Coordinates of C-alpha atoms in Angstrom, one line a residue:
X1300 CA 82.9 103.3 113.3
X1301 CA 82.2 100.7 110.6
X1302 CA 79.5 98.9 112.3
X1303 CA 77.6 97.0 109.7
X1304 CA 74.0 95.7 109.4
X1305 CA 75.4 92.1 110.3
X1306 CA 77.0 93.7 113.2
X1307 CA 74.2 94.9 114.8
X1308 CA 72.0 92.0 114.3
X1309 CA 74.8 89.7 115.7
X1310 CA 75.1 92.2 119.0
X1311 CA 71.2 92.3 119.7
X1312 CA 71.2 88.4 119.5
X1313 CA 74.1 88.2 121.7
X1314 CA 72.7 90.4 124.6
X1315 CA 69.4 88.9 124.5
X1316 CA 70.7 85.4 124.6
X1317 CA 73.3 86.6 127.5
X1318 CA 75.6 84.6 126.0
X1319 CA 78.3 85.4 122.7
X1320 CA 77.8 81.5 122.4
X1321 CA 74.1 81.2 121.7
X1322 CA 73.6 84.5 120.1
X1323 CA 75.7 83.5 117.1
X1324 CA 74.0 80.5 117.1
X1325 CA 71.0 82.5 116.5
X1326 CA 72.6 84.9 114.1
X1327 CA 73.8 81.4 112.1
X1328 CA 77.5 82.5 112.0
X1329 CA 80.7 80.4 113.4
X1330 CA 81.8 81.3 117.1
X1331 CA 85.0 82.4 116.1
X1332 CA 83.2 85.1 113.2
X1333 CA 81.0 85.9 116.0
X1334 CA 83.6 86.4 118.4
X1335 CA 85.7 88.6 116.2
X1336 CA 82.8 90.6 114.8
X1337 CA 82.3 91.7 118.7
X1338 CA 85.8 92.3 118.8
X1339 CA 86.1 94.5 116.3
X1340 CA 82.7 96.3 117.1
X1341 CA 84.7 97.5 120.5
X1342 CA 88.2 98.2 118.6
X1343 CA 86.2 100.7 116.5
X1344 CA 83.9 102.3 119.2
X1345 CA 87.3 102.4 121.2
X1346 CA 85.1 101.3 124.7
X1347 CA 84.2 97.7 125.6
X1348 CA 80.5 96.9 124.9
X1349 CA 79.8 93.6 126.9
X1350 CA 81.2 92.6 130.4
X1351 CA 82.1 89.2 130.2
X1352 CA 81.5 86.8 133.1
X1353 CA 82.4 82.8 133.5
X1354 CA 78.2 82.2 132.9
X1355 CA 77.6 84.9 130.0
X1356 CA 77.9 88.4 129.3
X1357 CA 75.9 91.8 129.4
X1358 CA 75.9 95.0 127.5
X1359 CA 78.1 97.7 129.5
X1360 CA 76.8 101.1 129.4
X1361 CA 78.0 101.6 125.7
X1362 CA 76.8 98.8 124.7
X1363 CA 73.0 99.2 126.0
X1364 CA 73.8 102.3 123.8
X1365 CA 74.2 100.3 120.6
X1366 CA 71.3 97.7 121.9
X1367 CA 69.1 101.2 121.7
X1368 CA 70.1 102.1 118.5
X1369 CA 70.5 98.8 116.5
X1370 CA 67.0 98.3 117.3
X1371 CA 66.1 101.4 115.8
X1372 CA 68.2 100.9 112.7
X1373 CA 66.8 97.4 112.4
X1374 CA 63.4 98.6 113.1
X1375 CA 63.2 101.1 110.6
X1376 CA 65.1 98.8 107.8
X1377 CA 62.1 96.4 108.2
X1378 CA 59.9 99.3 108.0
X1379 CA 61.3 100.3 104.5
X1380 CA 61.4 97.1 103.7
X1381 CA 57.9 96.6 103.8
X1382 CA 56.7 99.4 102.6
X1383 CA 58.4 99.3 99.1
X1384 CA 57.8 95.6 98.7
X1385 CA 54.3 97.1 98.6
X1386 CA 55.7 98.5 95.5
X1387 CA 58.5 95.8 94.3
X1388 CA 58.0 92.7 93.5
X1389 CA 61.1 90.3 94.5
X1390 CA 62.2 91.9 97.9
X1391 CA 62.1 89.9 100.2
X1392 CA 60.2 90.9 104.2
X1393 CA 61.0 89.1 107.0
X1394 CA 58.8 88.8 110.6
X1395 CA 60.7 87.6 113.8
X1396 CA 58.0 85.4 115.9
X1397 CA 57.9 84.3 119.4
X1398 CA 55.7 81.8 120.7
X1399 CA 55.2 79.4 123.3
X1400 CA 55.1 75.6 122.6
X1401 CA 51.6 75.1 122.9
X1402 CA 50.8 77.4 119.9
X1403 CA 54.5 76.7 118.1
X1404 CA 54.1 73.1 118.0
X1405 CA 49.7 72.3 118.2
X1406 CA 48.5 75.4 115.3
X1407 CA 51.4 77.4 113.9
X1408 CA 52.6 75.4 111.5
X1409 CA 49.6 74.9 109.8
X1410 CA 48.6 78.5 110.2
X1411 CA 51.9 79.5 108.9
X1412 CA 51.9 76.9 105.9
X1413 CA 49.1 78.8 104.4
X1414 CA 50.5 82.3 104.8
X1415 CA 54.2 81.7 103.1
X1416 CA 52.8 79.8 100.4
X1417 CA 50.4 82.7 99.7
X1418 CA 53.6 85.3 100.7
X1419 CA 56.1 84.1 98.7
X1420 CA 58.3 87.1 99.6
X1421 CA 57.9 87.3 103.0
X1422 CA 60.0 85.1 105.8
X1423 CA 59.1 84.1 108.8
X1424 CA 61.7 83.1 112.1
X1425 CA 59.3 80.7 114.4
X1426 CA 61.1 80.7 117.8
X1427 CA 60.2 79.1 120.9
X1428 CA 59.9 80.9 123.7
X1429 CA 58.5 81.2 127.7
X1430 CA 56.2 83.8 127.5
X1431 CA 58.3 85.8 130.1
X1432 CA 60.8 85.8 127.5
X1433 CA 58.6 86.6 124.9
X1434 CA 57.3 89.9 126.8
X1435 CA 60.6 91.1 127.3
X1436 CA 62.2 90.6 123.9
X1437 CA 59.3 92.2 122.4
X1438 CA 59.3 95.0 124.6
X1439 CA 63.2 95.4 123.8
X1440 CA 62.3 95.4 120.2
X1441 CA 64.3 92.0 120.1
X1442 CA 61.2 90.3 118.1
X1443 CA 57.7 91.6 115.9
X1444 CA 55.2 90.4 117.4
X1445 CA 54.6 87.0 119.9
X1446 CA 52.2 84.7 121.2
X1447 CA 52.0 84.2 125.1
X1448 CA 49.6 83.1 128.0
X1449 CA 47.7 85.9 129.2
X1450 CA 48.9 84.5 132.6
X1451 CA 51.5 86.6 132.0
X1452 CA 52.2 90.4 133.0
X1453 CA 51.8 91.5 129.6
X1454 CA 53.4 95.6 130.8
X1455 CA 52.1 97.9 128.1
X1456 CA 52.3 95.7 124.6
X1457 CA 49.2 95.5 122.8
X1458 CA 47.6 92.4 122.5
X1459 CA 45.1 90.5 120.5
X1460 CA 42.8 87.7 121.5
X1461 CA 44.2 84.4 119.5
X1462 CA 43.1 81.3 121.0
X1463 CA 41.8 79.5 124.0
X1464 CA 44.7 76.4 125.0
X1465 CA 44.8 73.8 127.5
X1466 CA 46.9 71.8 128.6
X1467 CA 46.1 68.2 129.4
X1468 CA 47.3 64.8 130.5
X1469 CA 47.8 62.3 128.0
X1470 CA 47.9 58.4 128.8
X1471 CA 47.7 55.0 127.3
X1472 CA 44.4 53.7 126.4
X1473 CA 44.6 50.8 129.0
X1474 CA 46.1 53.4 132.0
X1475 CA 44.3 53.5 135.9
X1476 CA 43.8 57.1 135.0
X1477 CA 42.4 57.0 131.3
X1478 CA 38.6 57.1 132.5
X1479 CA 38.8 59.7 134.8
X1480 CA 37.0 62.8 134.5
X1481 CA 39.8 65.2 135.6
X1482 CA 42.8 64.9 137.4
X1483 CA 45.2 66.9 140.1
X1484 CA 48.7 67.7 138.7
X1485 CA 50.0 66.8 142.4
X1486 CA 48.6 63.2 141.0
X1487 CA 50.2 63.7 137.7
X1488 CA 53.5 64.0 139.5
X1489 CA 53.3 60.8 141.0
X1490 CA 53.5 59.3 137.5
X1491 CA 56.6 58.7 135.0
X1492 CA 57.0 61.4 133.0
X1493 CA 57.7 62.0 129.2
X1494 CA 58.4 65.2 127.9
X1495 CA 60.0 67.3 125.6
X1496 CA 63.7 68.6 125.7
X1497 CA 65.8 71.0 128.1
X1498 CA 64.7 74.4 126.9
X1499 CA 61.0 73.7 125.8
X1500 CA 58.8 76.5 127.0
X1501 CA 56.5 74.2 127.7
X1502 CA 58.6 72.5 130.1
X1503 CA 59.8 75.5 131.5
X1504 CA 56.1 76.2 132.3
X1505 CA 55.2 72.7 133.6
X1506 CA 58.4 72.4 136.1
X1507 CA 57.6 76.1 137.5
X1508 CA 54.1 74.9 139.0
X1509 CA 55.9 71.5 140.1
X1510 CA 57.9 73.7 141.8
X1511 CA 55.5 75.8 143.9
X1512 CA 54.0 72.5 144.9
X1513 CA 56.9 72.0 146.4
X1514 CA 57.8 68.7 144.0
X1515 CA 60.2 68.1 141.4
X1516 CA 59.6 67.7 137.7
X1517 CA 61.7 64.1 136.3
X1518 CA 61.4 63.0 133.4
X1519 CA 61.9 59.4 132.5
X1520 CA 62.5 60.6 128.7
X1521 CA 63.1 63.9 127.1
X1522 CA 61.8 64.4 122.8
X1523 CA 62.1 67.1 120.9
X1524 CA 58.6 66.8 119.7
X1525 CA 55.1 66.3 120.5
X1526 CA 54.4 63.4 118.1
X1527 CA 57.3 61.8 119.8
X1528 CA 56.0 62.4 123.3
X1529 CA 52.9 60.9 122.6
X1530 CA 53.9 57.9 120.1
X1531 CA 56.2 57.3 123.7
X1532 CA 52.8 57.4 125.9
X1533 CA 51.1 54.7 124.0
X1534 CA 54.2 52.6 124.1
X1535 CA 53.6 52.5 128.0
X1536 CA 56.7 54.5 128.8
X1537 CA 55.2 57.4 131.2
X1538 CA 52.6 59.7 130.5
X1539 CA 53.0 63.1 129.4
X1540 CA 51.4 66.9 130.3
X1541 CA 50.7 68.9 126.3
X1542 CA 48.6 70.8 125.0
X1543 CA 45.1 69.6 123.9
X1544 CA 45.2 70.5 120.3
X1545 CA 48.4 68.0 119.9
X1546 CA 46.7 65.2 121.9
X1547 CA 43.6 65.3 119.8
X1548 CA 45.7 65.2 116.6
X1549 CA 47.6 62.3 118.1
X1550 CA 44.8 60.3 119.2
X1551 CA 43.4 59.9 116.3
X1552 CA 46.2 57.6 115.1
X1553 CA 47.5 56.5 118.5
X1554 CA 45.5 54.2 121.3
X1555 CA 45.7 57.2 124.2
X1556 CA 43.5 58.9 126.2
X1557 CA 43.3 62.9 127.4
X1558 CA 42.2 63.7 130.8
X1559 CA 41.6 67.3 132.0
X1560 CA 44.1 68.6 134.6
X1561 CA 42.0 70.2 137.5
X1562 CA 44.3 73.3 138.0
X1563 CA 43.2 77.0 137.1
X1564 CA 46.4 77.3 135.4
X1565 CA 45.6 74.7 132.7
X1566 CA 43.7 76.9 130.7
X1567 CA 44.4 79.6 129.0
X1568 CA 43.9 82.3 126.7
X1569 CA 46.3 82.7 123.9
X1570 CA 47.6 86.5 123.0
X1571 CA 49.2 88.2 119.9
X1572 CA 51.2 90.7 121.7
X1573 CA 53.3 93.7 119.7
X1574 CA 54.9 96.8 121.2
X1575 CA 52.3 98.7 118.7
X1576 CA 50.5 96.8 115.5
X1577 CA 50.2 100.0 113.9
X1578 CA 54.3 100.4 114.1
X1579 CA 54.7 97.2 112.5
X1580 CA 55.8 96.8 109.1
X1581 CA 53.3 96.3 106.5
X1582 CA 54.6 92.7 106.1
X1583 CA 54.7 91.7 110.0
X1584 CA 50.8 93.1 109.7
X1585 CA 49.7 91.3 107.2
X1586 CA 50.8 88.2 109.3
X1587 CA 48.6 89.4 111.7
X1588 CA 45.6 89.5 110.2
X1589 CA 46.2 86.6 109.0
X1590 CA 46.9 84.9 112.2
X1591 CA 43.9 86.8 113.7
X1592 CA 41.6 85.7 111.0
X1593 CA 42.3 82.1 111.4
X1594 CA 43.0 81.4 114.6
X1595 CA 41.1 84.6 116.8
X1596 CA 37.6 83.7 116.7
X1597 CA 36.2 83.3 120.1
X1598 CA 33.3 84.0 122.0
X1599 CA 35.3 83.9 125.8
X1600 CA 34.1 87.4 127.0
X1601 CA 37.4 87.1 128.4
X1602 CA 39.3 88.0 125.9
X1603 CA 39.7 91.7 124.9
X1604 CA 41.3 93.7 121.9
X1605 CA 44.0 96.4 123.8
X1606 CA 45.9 97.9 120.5
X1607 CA 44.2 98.5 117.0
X1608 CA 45.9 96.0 114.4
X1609 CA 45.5 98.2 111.0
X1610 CA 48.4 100.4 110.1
X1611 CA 48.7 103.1 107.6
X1612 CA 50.6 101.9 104.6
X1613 CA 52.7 103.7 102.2
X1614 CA 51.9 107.3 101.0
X1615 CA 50.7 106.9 97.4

């Protein structure tokens, strides 16, 4: 067998995304490459490695085999990798984060500004993600480390506190709502609605609790950002659910208004979650400390430390 590191990469995209379609897009490679990569992965095992079905695929038996060991060949790569760049200047790390939108689109970027311009060597992939699918990719090995809602069933990853997040209503400065003191998301959902684009974790989140209040969740507009959502609000077009941090930055340029939503569910602690910190490669640590430092001050008795963060580094 000839399976190559590309290979490997391109099959652990592919079965976490269910789909040969989406997981090239995430590997950055052409359909047809894709397609034939997988192809030939099979021709040289001599046994087919996904079941393909009219909505997706999934591994087959030998495949969950290769799923199992790509991850550690991949895993161990990134651990070299980080290890002598301790050493070597000029090669290059590279961290795979998950996160969901409130912490992707309201802090990460600034966050993650400072750390690459002080890391010149290091990459980072920024993905969006439920936190659902967060949990489960990191405890595949599909990711490094992720940031979820500790409303979440977190299984055994270790997890640091990060930040404290709500989400609230945002509305024009002249709106019925807009001097309230709170509000009912049943009220919310008599509203128009702005929000942000199929596949947004946020939206993901918002529509589940829609649903178990036995409503739907419409949408007079989908955006693919924030900004956008909220630059819509103050036009008068609906109004729009998001996380605090984005409506305070908005508001300072934008006539709106943020109301607390009266739900337990609005608030939130923030984990960093990883299978183990320690296992992590000295690169995806020092993004952790670095996350921790900036963004993991609290004083919410709440929120507990369940893995050590250090690591050992290389031998001298």
């Amino acid at each position: 067998m000839r399976f190559d590191l590309t290979d490997l990469r391109l099959f652990l995209h592919v079965v976490e995304a269910e789909s040969i379609t989406r997981g090239a897009e995430r590997a950055g490679m052409a359909l047809a490459s894709a397609s034939e990569r997988i192809r030939g992965m099979e021709t040289d095992g001599g046994v087919p490695l996904l079941e393909r079905h009219a909505r997706g695929v999934r591994p087959t038996p030998a495949g969950l085999a290769v799923v199992h060991h790509a991850r550690l060949v991949l895993g161990q790569l990134e651990q070299m990798r980080g290890e002598l760049g301790q050493y070597a200047h000029g090669l290059r790390g590279h961290v795979r984060l998950l996160s969901i939108t409130a912490a992707a689109a309201a802090f990460l970027p600034d966050a993650l500004a400072g750390f690459l311009a002080a890391h010149p060597s290091i990459d980072i992939d920024l993905e969006e993600r439920t936190s659902r699918e967060t949990v489960d990719a990191l405890a595949g090995g599909l990711a490094d480390i992720g940031i979820v809602a500790d409303t979440t069933d977190l299984g055994a990853l270790e997890t640091v506190p990060l930040h404290l997040d709500r989400i609230v209503l945002v509305v024009p400065a002249g709106h019925a709502l807009a001097q309230r003191g709170g509000v009912a998301f049943r009220e919310v959902l008599d509203e128009p609605l702005v929000g942000l684009s199929h596949g947004r974790a946020l939206q993901t989140h918002l529509a589940t609790h829609a649903a178990r209040a036995g409503r739907p969740f419409k949408l007079r507009v989908r955006l693919n950002g924030l900004d956008a959502v909220c630059r819509m609000v103050e036009r008068g077009v609906g109004v729009a659910i998001v996380p605090e941090a984005a409506a305070r930055r908005a508001a300072e340029t934008l006539a709106i208004r943020a109301i607390p939503i009266d739900e337990p569910w609005a608030l939130r602690r923030l984990r960093l979650c990883a299978r183990r910190f320690a296992a992590l490669p000295p690169h995806a640590r020092q993004l952790v400390e670095h996350l921790v430092a900036h963004l993991g001050a609290t004083e919410d008795p709440g929120f507990e430390r369940t893995g050590p963060i250090a690591g050992p580094g290389p031998e001298p």
